[in-house]
Short mmCIF file of C-alpha atoms in Angstrom, two decimals:
data_model
loop_
_atom_site.label_atom_id
_atom_site.label_comp_id
_atom_site.label_asym_id
_atom_site.label_seq_id
_atom_site.Cartn_x
_atom_site.Cartn_y
_atom_site.Cartn_z
CA MET A 1 35.55 63.36 -76.90
CA ARG A 2 32.12 62.66 -78.09
CA SER A 3 29.49 65.19 -78.61
CA HIS A 4 26.41 65.98 -76.44
CA GLU A 5 24.25 64.11 -78.90
CA GLN A 6 26.75 61.17 -79.03
CA ARG A 7 26.59 60.79 -75.24
CA ASP A 8 22.81 60.35 -75.41
CA LEU A 9 23.24 57.28 -77.57
CA PHE A 10 23.20 53.90 -75.96
CA ILE A 11 22.37 50.46 -76.97
CA PHE A 12 18.90 49.24 -75.88
CA HIS A 13 18.42 46.16 -78.05
CA CYS A 14 20.53 44.35 -80.54
CA VAL A 15 18.58 43.31 -83.51
CA LEU A 16 19.68 40.04 -84.80
CA ARG A 17 18.86 40.76 -88.42
CA ILE A 18 21.29 40.85 -91.45
CA SER A 19 19.93 42.49 -94.64
CA GLN A 20 21.13 42.84 -98.18
CA SER A 21 21.07 46.26 -99.53
CA GLY A 22 22.91 46.42 -102.83
CA ASP A 23 25.97 44.23 -102.67
CA PHE A 24 27.10 44.59 -99.13
CA PRO A 25 25.49 43.31 -95.86
CA ILE A 26 24.31 45.52 -93.12
CA CYS A 27 23.92 44.57 -89.28
CA PHE A 28 21.72 47.03 -87.34
CA ALA A 29 21.75 47.79 -83.56
CA LEU A 30 18.96 50.01 -82.23
CA LEU A 31 20.16 52.66 -79.95
CA GLY A 32 18.49 54.34 -77.09
CA ASN A 33 17.33 57.53 -79.08
CA GLY A 34 15.93 55.45 -82.17
CA ALA A 35 19.35 55.69 -83.96
CA VAL A 36 20.80 52.53 -85.68
CA CYS A 37 24.30 51.17 -85.48
CA VAL A 38 25.28 49.99 -89.02
CA LEU A 39 27.99 47.27 -89.23
CA CYS A 40 29.25 47.16 -92.56
CA LEU A 41 31.97 46.23 -94.93
CA GLN A 42 31.92 49.71 -96.82
CA THR A 43 30.80 53.32 -96.09
CA ILE A 44 27.35 54.41 -96.39
CA SER A 45 26.75 57.76 -98.02
CA PRO A 46 24.23 60.40 -96.62
CA GLN A 47 22.39 60.52 -100.10
CA GLU A 48 20.93 57.13 -99.19
CA GLY A 49 18.29 58.77 -97.07
CA TRP A 50 20.10 58.37 -93.59
CA GLN A 51 21.63 60.82 -91.45
CA VAL A 52 25.22 59.97 -90.40
CA TYR A 53 25.83 60.55 -86.48
CA SER A 54 29.34 59.00 -86.50
CA SER A 55 31.39 56.43 -88.26
CA ALA A 56 34.60 54.42 -87.73
CA GLN A 57 37.08 52.90 -90.00
CA ASP A 58 40.01 50.49 -89.81
CA ALA A 59 43.68 51.28 -90.84
CA ASP A 60 42.79 50.38 -94.42
CA GLY A 61 40.04 52.97 -94.52
CA ARG A 62 37.26 50.43 -94.49
CA CYS A 63 33.96 51.03 -92.68
CA ILE A 64 33.77 49.30 -89.33
CA CYS A 65 30.78 50.89 -87.68
CA THR A 66 28.65 53.89 -88.73
CA VAL A 67 26.06 55.45 -86.54
CA VAL A 68 23.19 56.60 -88.74
CA ALA A 69 19.44 57.69 -88.12
CA PRO A 70 16.78 58.19 -90.66
CA GLU A 71 15.98 61.71 -91.51
CA GLN A 72 12.83 62.94 -89.84
CA SER A 73 11.03 63.62 -92.90
CA LEU A 74 12.09 60.25 -94.35
CA CYS A 75 10.83 58.22 -91.47
CA SER A 76 7.58 59.26 -91.89
CA ARG A 77 7.30 58.41 -95.58
CA ASP A 78 9.51 55.48 -95.99
CA ALA A 79 7.84 52.21 -95.96
CA LYS A 80 11.10 50.47 -95.29
CA SER A 81 11.54 52.65 -92.27
CA ARG A 82 7.98 52.09 -91.04
CA GLN A 83 8.74 48.21 -91.44
CA LEU A 84 11.86 48.51 -89.48
CA ARG A 85 10.05 50.30 -86.69
CA GLN A 86 7.20 47.75 -86.48
CA LEU A 87 10.00 44.85 -86.41
CA LEU A 88 11.63 46.68 -83.62
CA GLU A 89 8.55 46.99 -81.62
CA LYS A 90 7.89 43.25 -82.16
CA VAL A 91 11.46 42.56 -80.98
CA GLN A 92 10.88 44.83 -77.78
CA ASN A 93 7.49 42.95 -77.14
CA MET A 94 9.29 39.52 -77.50
CA SER A 95 12.20 40.68 -75.30
CA GLN A 96 9.63 41.82 -72.61
CA SER A 97 7.66 38.60 -72.86
CA ILE A 98 11.14 36.81 -72.78
CA GLU A 99 11.89 38.78 -69.52
CA VAL A 100 8.55 37.90 -67.92
CA LEU A 101 8.98 34.21 -68.98
CA ASN A 102 12.28 34.32 -67.26
CA LEU A 103 10.93 35.66 -64.08
CA ARG A 104 8.30 32.99 -64.06
CA THR A 105 10.95 30.44 -65.00
CA GLN A 106 13.24 31.50 -62.07
CA ARG A 107 10.19 31.48 -59.72
CA ASP A 108 8.98 28.25 -60.90
CA PHE A 109 12.64 26.88 -60.55
CA GLN A 110 12.81 28.04 -56.90
CA TYR A 111 9.46 26.43 -56.21
CA VAL A 112 10.72 23.13 -57.71
CA MET A 113 13.82 23.34 -55.74
CA LYS A 114 11.79 23.90 -52.37
CA MET A 115 9.52 21.20 -53.30
CA GLU A 116 12.43 18.89 -54.04
CA SER A 117 13.99 19.63 -50.57
CA GLN A 118 10.61 18.86 -48.99
CA MET A 119 10.03 15.53 -50.83
CA LYS A 120 13.56 14.53 -49.74
CA GLY A 121 12.66 15.35 -46.03
CA LEU A 122 9.38 13.38 -46.48
CA ARG A 123 11.37 10.36 -48.10
CA SER A 124 13.49 10.39 -45.11
CA LYS A 125 10.52 10.60 -42.67
CA PHE A 126 8.85 7.75 -44.50
CA ARG A 127 11.92 5.70 -44.24
CA GLN A 128 12.15 6.31 -40.61
CA ILE A 129 8.49 5.65 -39.94
CA GLU A 130 8.92 2.50 -41.91
CA ASP A 131 11.87 1.43 -39.73
CA ASP A 132 9.99 2.43 -36.36
CA ARG A 133 6.93 0.63 -37.51
CA LYS A 134 8.91 -2.67 -38.13
CA SER A 135 10.66 -2.15 -34.69
CA ILE A 136 7.52 -1.38 -32.79
CA ILE A 137 5.58 -4.48 -34.47
CA ALA A 138 8.51 -6.64 -33.49
CA ARG A 139 8.67 -5.30 -29.97
CA ASN A 140 4.86 -5.76 -29.58
CA PHE A 141 4.91 -9.22 -31.16
CA GLN A 142 7.65 -10.17 -28.59
CA GLU A 143 5.57 -8.81 -25.53
CA LEU A 144 2.49 -10.48 -26.69
CA LYS A 145 4.48 -13.75 -27.09
CA ASP A 146 6.12 -13.42 -23.72
CA ARG A 147 2.50 -12.77 -22.36
CA MET A 148 1.16 -15.73 -24.05
CA ASP A 149 3.94 -17.98 -22.65
CA GLU A 150 3.14 -16.73 -19.01
CA LEU A 151 -0.50 -17.57 -19.57
CA LYS A 152 -0.10 -20.99 -21.11
CA PRO A 153 0.24 -22.77 -17.64
CA LEU A 154 -3.11 -21.33 -16.73
CA ILE A 155 -4.75 -23.13 -19.50
CA PRO A 156 -5.05 -26.54 -17.63
CA VAL A 157 -6.36 -24.64 -14.52
CA LEU A 158 -9.03 -22.77 -16.47
CA GLU A 159 -10.23 -26.11 -17.90
CA GLN A 160 -10.44 -27.41 -14.46
CA TYR A 161 -12.36 -24.36 -13.10
CA LYS A 162 -14.89 -24.79 -16.10
CA MET A 163 -15.68 -28.19 -14.71
CA ASP A 164 -15.74 -26.82 -11.16
CA ALA A 165 -18.15 -24.05 -12.41
CA ALA A 166 -20.35 -26.67 -13.93
CA LEU A 167 -20.50 -28.51 -10.81
CA ILE A 168 -21.20 -25.42 -8.78
CA SER A 169 -24.00 -24.56 -11.17
CA GLN A 170 -25.66 -27.75 -10.65
CA PHE A 171 -25.66 -27.22 -6.84
CA LYS A 172 -27.01 -23.98 -7.18
CA GLU A 173 -29.77 -25.12 -9.34
CA GLU A 174 -30.64 -27.79 -6.83
CA ILE A 175 -30.39 -25.10 -4.22
CA ARG A 176 -32.77 -22.84 -6.18
CA ASN A 177 -35.29 -25.70 -6.60
CA LEU A 178 -35.08 -26.51 -2.91
CA SER A 179 -35.82 -22.88 -2.19
CA ALA A 180 -38.71 -23.05 -4.35
CA VAL A 181 -40.11 -26.16 -2.48
CA LEU A 182 -39.57 -24.16 0.83
CA THR A 183 -41.55 -21.07 -0.68
CA GLY A 184 -44.34 -23.61 -1.80
CA ILE A 185 -44.56 -24.95 1.71
CA GLN A 186 -44.97 -21.57 3.18
CA GLU A 187 -47.85 -21.02 0.55
CA GLU A 188 -49.37 -24.34 1.10
CA LEU A 189 -48.68 -25.77 4.55
CA GLY A 190 -48.68 -29.57 4.54
CA ALA A 191 -47.53 -30.06 0.99
CA TYR A 192 -44.51 -31.93 1.89
CA GLU A 193 -43.73 -33.99 5.12
CA TYR A 194 -41.15 -32.07 7.33
CA ASP A 195 -39.11 -35.23 7.85
CA GLU A 196 -38.95 -35.63 4.03
CA LEU A 197 -37.92 -32.22 3.57
CA TYR A 198 -35.40 -32.57 6.44
CA LYS A 199 -33.80 -35.65 4.57
CA ARG A 200 -33.49 -33.76 1.31
CA VAL A 201 -31.62 -30.86 3.18
CA LEU A 202 -29.13 -33.31 4.81
CA ARG A 203 -28.71 -35.08 1.31
CA LEU A 204 -27.89 -31.88 -0.25
CA ASP A 205 -25.62 -30.86 2.58
CA SER A 206 -23.82 -34.41 2.30
CA ARG A 207 -23.42 -33.91 -1.38
CA LEU A 208 -21.89 -30.40 -0.75
CA ARG A 209 -19.34 -31.59 1.90
CA SER A 210 -18.53 -34.62 -0.42
CA CYS A 211 -17.59 -32.14 -3.12
CA MET A 212 -15.59 -29.99 -0.80
CA GLY A 213 -13.93 -33.11 0.31
CA LYS A 214 -12.53 -33.66 -3.34
CA LEU A 215 -10.85 -30.32 -3.22
CA THR A 216 -7.06 -31.04 -2.64
CA CYS A 217 -5.11 -28.74 -0.61
CA GLY A 218 -3.93 -25.89 -2.90
CA LYS A 219 -1.08 -23.86 -3.42
CA LEU A 220 -1.19 -20.01 -2.68
CA MET A 221 -1.25 -18.11 -6.10
CA LYS A 222 -2.34 -14.63 -5.36
CA ILE A 223 -3.57 -12.21 -2.72
CA THR A 224 -6.05 -9.42 -3.54
CA GLY A 225 -7.70 -6.69 -1.62
CA PRO A 226 -7.78 -5.54 1.04
CA ALA A 227 -11.40 -4.60 1.95
CA THR A 228 -11.43 -2.36 4.99
CA ILE A 229 -14.15 -3.84 7.26
CA LYS A 230 -13.64 -1.22 10.25
CA THR A 231 -11.33 1.25 11.69
CA SER A 232 -11.08 0.70 15.54
CA GLY A 233 -8.63 0.18 18.48
CA THR A 234 -5.12 0.66 18.92
CA ARG A 235 -2.34 0.06 16.40
CA PHE A 236 -2.14 -3.51 17.51
CA GLY A 237 -4.81 -6.03 17.95
CA ALA A 238 -6.63 -9.23 16.60
CA TRP A 239 -9.99 -9.91 15.27
CA MET A 240 -11.25 -13.32 13.67
CA THR A 241 -14.29 -15.59 13.02
CA ASP A 242 -14.37 -19.39 13.74
CA PRO A 243 -13.32 -21.44 10.31
CA SER A 244 -14.91 -24.56 11.85
CA ALA A 245 -18.39 -23.05 12.60
CA LEU A 246 -21.26 -23.74 10.37
CA THR A 247 -22.01 -21.19 7.55
CA ARG A 248 -24.84 -19.70 9.38
CA ASN A 249 -22.60 -18.93 12.32
CA ASN A 250 -20.80 -15.61 11.49
CA ARG A 251 -19.75 -14.33 15.09
CA VAL A 252 -16.74 -12.04 15.25
CA TRP A 253 -14.22 -11.96 18.17
CA TYR A 254 -12.29 -8.84 18.91
CA MET A 255 -9.06 -8.46 21.07
CA ASP A 256 -7.70 -4.94 21.07
CA SER A 257 -3.93 -4.35 22.14
CA TYR A 258 -1.10 -7.03 22.06
CA THR A 259 -0.79 -7.39 25.99
CA ASN A 260 -1.99 -6.24 29.39
CA SER A 261 -5.68 -7.11 28.60
CA LYS A 262 -8.05 -9.87 29.43
CA ILE A 263 -11.29 -8.50 27.67
CA VAL A 264 -12.64 -10.26 24.43
CA ARG A 265 -15.59 -8.80 22.81
CA GLU A 266 -18.18 -10.92 20.67
CA TYR A 267 -20.33 -9.77 17.81
CA LYS A 268 -23.27 -11.90 16.43
CA THR A 269 -22.54 -10.85 12.92
CA LEU A 270 -19.98 -8.90 10.79
CA GLU A 271 -22.69 -6.24 10.32
CA ASP A 272 -22.94 -5.94 14.19
CA PHE A 273 -19.05 -5.80 14.35
CA VAL A 274 -19.10 -2.83 11.59
CA THR A 275 -21.90 -0.98 13.69
CA GLY A 276 -20.14 -1.83 17.15
CA ALA A 277 -23.30 -3.73 18.51
CA VAL A 278 -21.56 -6.00 21.05
CA SER A 279 -23.44 -9.24 21.95
CA ARG A 280 -21.07 -10.53 24.78
CA THR A 281 -18.13 -9.48 26.58
CA TYR A 282 -15.63 -12.31 28.03
CA THR A 283 -12.95 -11.76 30.76
CA LEU A 284 -10.09 -14.31 30.29
CA PRO A 285 -8.53 -15.96 33.41
CA PHE A 286 -5.07 -14.95 32.11
CA LYS A 287 -3.85 -12.04 30.08
CA TRP A 288 -2.67 -12.78 26.59
CA GLU A 289 0.60 -11.92 24.94
CA GLY A 290 1.03 -10.95 21.24
CA THR A 291 -1.75 -10.90 18.47
CA ASN A 292 -1.70 -14.27 17.04
CA HIS A 293 -4.66 -15.90 18.63
CA ILE A 294 -7.42 -18.16 17.16
CA VAL A 295 -11.12 -19.18 17.61
CA PHE A 296 -11.59 -22.77 16.60
CA ASN A 297 -14.61 -25.00 17.16
CA GLY A 298 -16.09 -22.43 19.75
CA SER A 299 -12.94 -22.11 21.92
CA LEU A 300 -10.09 -19.47 21.78
CA TYR A 301 -6.50 -20.46 21.79
CA TYR A 302 -4.06 -17.94 22.97
CA ASN A 303 -0.35 -17.44 24.33
CA LYS A 304 -0.49 -16.91 28.00
CA TYR A 305 1.27 -13.56 29.12
CA GLN A 306 5.06 -14.04 29.84
CA SER A 307 5.21 -17.89 29.19
CA ASN A 308 5.30 -20.29 26.37
CA ILE A 309 2.01 -21.91 27.45
CA ILE A 310 -0.93 -22.10 25.12
CA VAL A 311 -4.42 -21.71 26.63
CA LYS A 312 -7.62 -23.24 25.36
CA TYR A 313 -10.62 -21.23 26.65
CA SER A 314 -14.19 -22.25 25.93
CA PHE A 315 -16.62 -19.28 25.10
CA GLU A 316 -19.54 -21.49 26.01
CA THR A 317 -18.55 -22.53 29.61
CA GLY A 318 -16.47 -19.39 30.41
CA SER A 319 -13.53 -21.91 31.57
CA VAL A 320 -10.17 -23.12 30.56
CA LEU A 321 -10.32 -26.49 28.87
CA ALA A 322 -6.59 -27.37 28.40
CA GLN A 323 -3.35 -25.39 28.60
CA ARG A 324 0.18 -26.70 27.73
CA ALA A 325 3.76 -25.26 27.48
CA LEU A 326 5.69 -25.58 24.10
CA GLU A 327 9.01 -26.80 24.77
CA PHE A 328 12.09 -24.68 24.32
CA ALA A 329 9.69 -22.01 22.55
CA GLY A 330 11.09 -18.50 23.06
CA PHE A 331 8.53 -15.83 24.57
CA HIS A 332 8.07 -12.37 25.80
CA ASN A 333 9.97 -10.95 22.81
CA MET A 334 12.84 -13.38 22.61
CA TYR A 335 11.89 -14.30 19.09
CA PRO A 336 9.03 -12.02 18.01
CA TYR A 337 8.09 -10.89 14.19
CA THR A 338 9.86 -7.90 13.15
CA TRP A 339 7.30 -5.61 14.66
CA GLY A 340 7.86 -7.01 18.17
CA GLY A 341 4.80 -6.83 20.39
CA TYR A 342 5.42 -10.25 22.14
CA SER A 343 4.61 -12.03 18.92
CA ASP A 344 6.62 -15.12 19.73
CA ILE A 345 4.18 -17.67 19.59
CA ASP A 346 1.58 -17.85 16.65
CA VAL A 347 -1.43 -20.09 16.86
CA MET A 348 -3.09 -21.04 13.49
CA ALA A 349 -5.68 -23.40 11.86
CA ASP A 350 -6.01 -24.39 8.30
CA GLU A 351 -7.60 -27.17 6.11
CA LEU A 352 -5.48 -29.89 7.85
CA GLY A 353 -5.76 -28.85 11.54
CA MET A 354 -4.04 -26.52 14.20
CA TRP A 355 -0.39 -25.44 14.23
CA VAL A 356 1.70 -23.34 16.32
CA VAL A 357 4.65 -21.33 14.94
CA TYR A 358 7.74 -20.19 17.17
CA ALA A 359 11.40 -20.39 17.53
CA THR A 360 13.83 -21.96 19.86
CA ASN A 361 17.55 -21.55 20.81
CA GLN A 362 18.06 -25.03 19.61
CA ASN A 363 17.10 -24.05 16.10
CA ALA A 364 19.07 -21.03 16.17
CA GLY A 365 16.22 -18.62 16.54
CA ASN A 366 14.76 -19.97 13.27
CA ILE A 367 11.12 -20.75 12.80
CA VAL A 368 9.63 -24.07 14.16
CA ILE A 369 6.38 -25.38 13.17
CA SER A 370 4.45 -27.67 15.17
CA GLN A 371 1.04 -29.43 14.49
CA ILE A 372 -0.98 -29.83 17.60
CA ASP A 373 -4.10 -31.55 18.95
CA PRO A 374 -7.02 -29.10 19.23
CA ASP A 375 -8.46 -30.86 22.21
CA THR A 376 -5.34 -31.68 24.16
CA LEU A 377 -2.73 -29.34 22.80
CA GLN A 378 -0.16 -32.06 22.58
CA VAL A 379 2.46 -31.58 19.84
CA LEU A 380 1.89 -34.11 17.13
CA ASN A 381 4.77 -33.34 14.81
CA THR A 382 7.36 -30.74 14.38
CA TRP A 383 9.42 -29.19 11.51
CA ASN A 384 12.59 -26.95 11.91
CA THR A 385 12.93 -24.37 9.25
CA GLU A 386 16.06 -22.34 8.28
CA TYR A 387 14.22 -18.90 8.19
CA SER A 388 14.79 -16.49 11.15
CA LYS A 389 11.71 -15.69 13.13
CA ARG A 390 12.99 -12.18 13.80
CA ASN A 391 13.26 -11.51 9.92
CA ALA A 392 9.68 -12.54 9.30
CA GLY A 393 6.92 -9.86 8.96
CA GLU A 394 4.15 -12.29 9.59
CA SER A 395 3.18 -15.89 8.66
CA PHE A 396 0.17 -17.85 8.12
CA MET A 397 -0.72 -21.57 7.11
CA ILE A 398 -2.69 -22.86 4.27
CA CYS A 399 -3.04 -26.72 3.38
CA GLY A 400 -0.04 -27.54 5.60
CA THR A 401 2.33 -24.89 3.80
CA LEU A 402 3.45 -22.00 5.95
CA TYR A 403 3.76 -18.60 4.02
CA ILE A 404 6.07 -15.93 5.50
CA THR A 405 6.07 -12.26 4.48
CA ASN A 406 9.28 -10.31 4.29
CA SER A 407 8.07 -7.16 6.30
CA HIS A 408 5.32 -5.87 8.19
CA LEU A 409 5.63 -2.39 6.71
CA SER A 410 4.76 -1.12 3.28
CA GLY A 411 6.06 -3.05 0.11
CA ALA A 412 5.39 -6.32 1.92
CA LYS A 413 5.01 -9.65 0.02
CA VAL A 414 4.92 -13.28 0.68
CA TYR A 415 8.50 -14.35 0.26
CA TYR A 416 9.09 -17.82 1.59
CA ALA A 417 6.99 -21.02 1.85
CA TYR A 418 7.68 -24.21 3.82
CA SER A 419 5.72 -27.51 2.93
CA THR A 420 5.14 -29.79 5.91
CA LYS A 421 4.22 -32.44 3.36
CA THR A 422 7.35 -32.60 1.68
CA SER A 423 9.72 -30.84 4.36
CA THR A 424 10.95 -28.44 1.61
CA TYR A 425 11.10 -24.75 1.08
CA GLU A 426 10.99 -22.46 -1.75
CA TYR A 427 11.40 -18.53 -2.10
CA VAL A 428 8.22 -17.17 -3.86
CA ASP A 429 7.06 -13.49 -4.73
CA ILE A 430 3.39 -13.06 -3.98
CA PRO A 431 2.95 -8.98 -3.48
CA PHE A 432 -0.20 -7.77 -1.60
CA HIS A 433 -1.41 -4.31 -0.74
CA ASN A 434 -0.37 -3.21 2.73
CA GLN A 435 -2.59 -0.29 2.57
CA TYR A 436 -2.06 1.24 6.00
CA PHE A 437 1.72 0.25 6.28
CA HIS A 438 1.73 -1.61 9.53
CA ILE A 439 0.60 -5.11 9.87
CA SER A 440 0.41 -6.64 13.37
CA MET A 441 -1.86 -9.71 12.74
CA LEU A 442 -2.35 -11.90 9.81
CA GLY A 443 -4.38 -15.15 9.97
CA TYR A 444 -5.92 -17.59 7.41
CA ASN A 445 -9.56 -18.42 7.75
CA ALA A 446 -10.05 -21.78 5.77
CA ARG A 447 -13.87 -21.39 5.62
CA GLU A 448 -13.87 -18.20 3.88
CA ARG A 449 -10.52 -18.54 1.83
CA ALA A 450 -9.48 -15.20 3.29
CA LEU A 451 -6.96 -13.53 5.30
CA TYR A 452 -7.91 -11.55 8.32
CA ALA A 453 -5.41 -8.59 9.18
CA TRP A 454 -5.02 -5.97 11.72
CA ASN A 455 -3.38 -3.05 9.81
CA ASN A 456 -2.36 -0.14 11.89
CA GLY A 457 -5.68 0.39 13.69
CA HIS A 458 -7.85 -1.09 10.54
CA GLN A 459 -9.47 -4.47 10.53
CA VAL A 460 -9.10 -5.58 6.86
CA ILE A 461 -9.69 -8.68 4.75
CA PHE A 462 -7.62 -10.07 1.85
CA ASN A 463 -8.90 -12.73 -0.59
CA VAL A 464 -6.61 -15.46 -1.58
CA THR A 465 -6.52 -17.51 -4.98
CA LEU A 466 -5.30 -21.02 -4.69
CA PHE A 467 -4.43 -23.63 -7.26
CA HIS A 468 -5.83 -26.87 -6.57
CA VAL A 469 -7.04 -30.17 -8.23
CA ILE A 470 -10.45 -31.93 -7.65
CA LYS A 471 -10.10 -35.59 -6.96
CA THR A 472 -12.01 -37.86 -8.90
CA ASP A 473 -13.12 -41.54 -8.21
CA ASP A 474 -10.54 -42.84 -10.63
CA ASP A 475 -7.73 -41.19 -8.69
CA SER A 476 -5.63 -43.60 -6.44
#
C-alpha cells in the first residue's frame, strides 16, 4: 500500500531525455507534484542532492525505478535543477502548442472532409447538367429541324406572294395617283375632261379585273377568326352579302329562324346592320326552309318550305323569277346537317358559279353536289360523294371544291374535301374556332374571301387563307 504522499504522485508528462551522470544513464519522468521518476541501471544515493520517495529493484537487486525529488533548499540553488525546470516548462509549452495544433489539424481535417463531400456533389451535378444540356440541345435541334421541314413547302408560296405584293403595290400607287388627280379636279375644276378621266378609271378597273382573272382557284389552307359582327335574333338564322355585287355595294340581308317566316330585312351597309338601321323589308311569296340561302346578282335563292324546290326571288322587282325542283333531293329533315333545322338543301356560290348540296335515297343518303344555272336553276352537272349528309356539321364551296365540317358544335374542323374538278376526295384537318359552340349556317363569299356564319345567335365572319398560283402569259 502506498503512502498518502505516494498517492498524490501521477505522471503528467514524460520527458524524452537521457542524460549521462557519471557512468550510468538516467531517464527522467516528470510527475504531477514536481517529482521525477528516474529510470536507471543502478541505485542513486540520497547524498547526491535528491530526496528519495520510492524505489523498485528487480530480483537481482538492480535498480529499476526510483522516485526522487530535489530537496527544497537544493532546488533554489542548484543550476542544474533550474535548467531542468526551464527545460520542463519548455516541454510543457511545446506540448500545449502540439495540443492546439492537433485541435486545429482535426478541425481543418473535418473541414477538408466536408469540402471533399461538397466537391463530389458538385462534380455529380455538373455531370448531370452537362448530360441534360446535351439532351436539351439535341431535343431543341430536332424540334427546330421538324419546324423547318414543315415550313419548307411554304417557301415557293412566299416567293409567289412577294410577286403578288409587288403587283398590288403597283396598283396601289396608280390608285393613289388617280386619287391625287381627283383631288386636283376638285381644286381646279376643268383641269381634266370628265370623259378622259372616266376612261382612265375604266382602264384601271379593267387591269384590276385582268389581274384577278389570273388568280387560279385556290385550295383552302387556314381559317382564322371569327370576328363577331353582331348578336341578334334566335339561335338559328342566316345573313349574307352579294358576292357578285360591285365593291361599293355592301348591302346586308338578314333572315332570322330556320322556318315559318317570310320576312327578309335589308341594310345598306355593314355599319347599318350593326346599328340596326333597316333600309327595306321584303315579304317573300313562300316561307323558307333551313338556313342555307344565298343572295347572288341581286336575287335571293332559297329552299321553299316543305319541298325540294329552289326559288329565285328578285329584290328589285319583288317577284319570283324562277323555281325548280331538285330531282330525288330529300327535304324537311330527311337528310339535314347534324343540327337539324330542315337544313336538307344548301344553296351556294363561289368563284366558279352556283351550286346546291343535298342528299338522295339513290345515293344512300350521302351528299350530292350539283352545279346549276343561276338564271334558269337548271342542273348543269352532278357529283355523288360518299360522305353522309347527316354526319356533316356544315359545308361550303370554294373554287369548285366542297369542304365539309365534322360537327356544328365546339371542336369543329374542316374534315373532308371533294373536288368537282377531279371527282376525288381527301380527308383534311383545318381547325377553326367555334366561339359560341353551335353553328347553324356557314357560307363562303368569294368577293370578300370570307365565311359568313350564324353561331348560336351571333353573326360572325371567318377569314380564309387560300393557296393559289397566278397564271402568266407563258402558261398554256
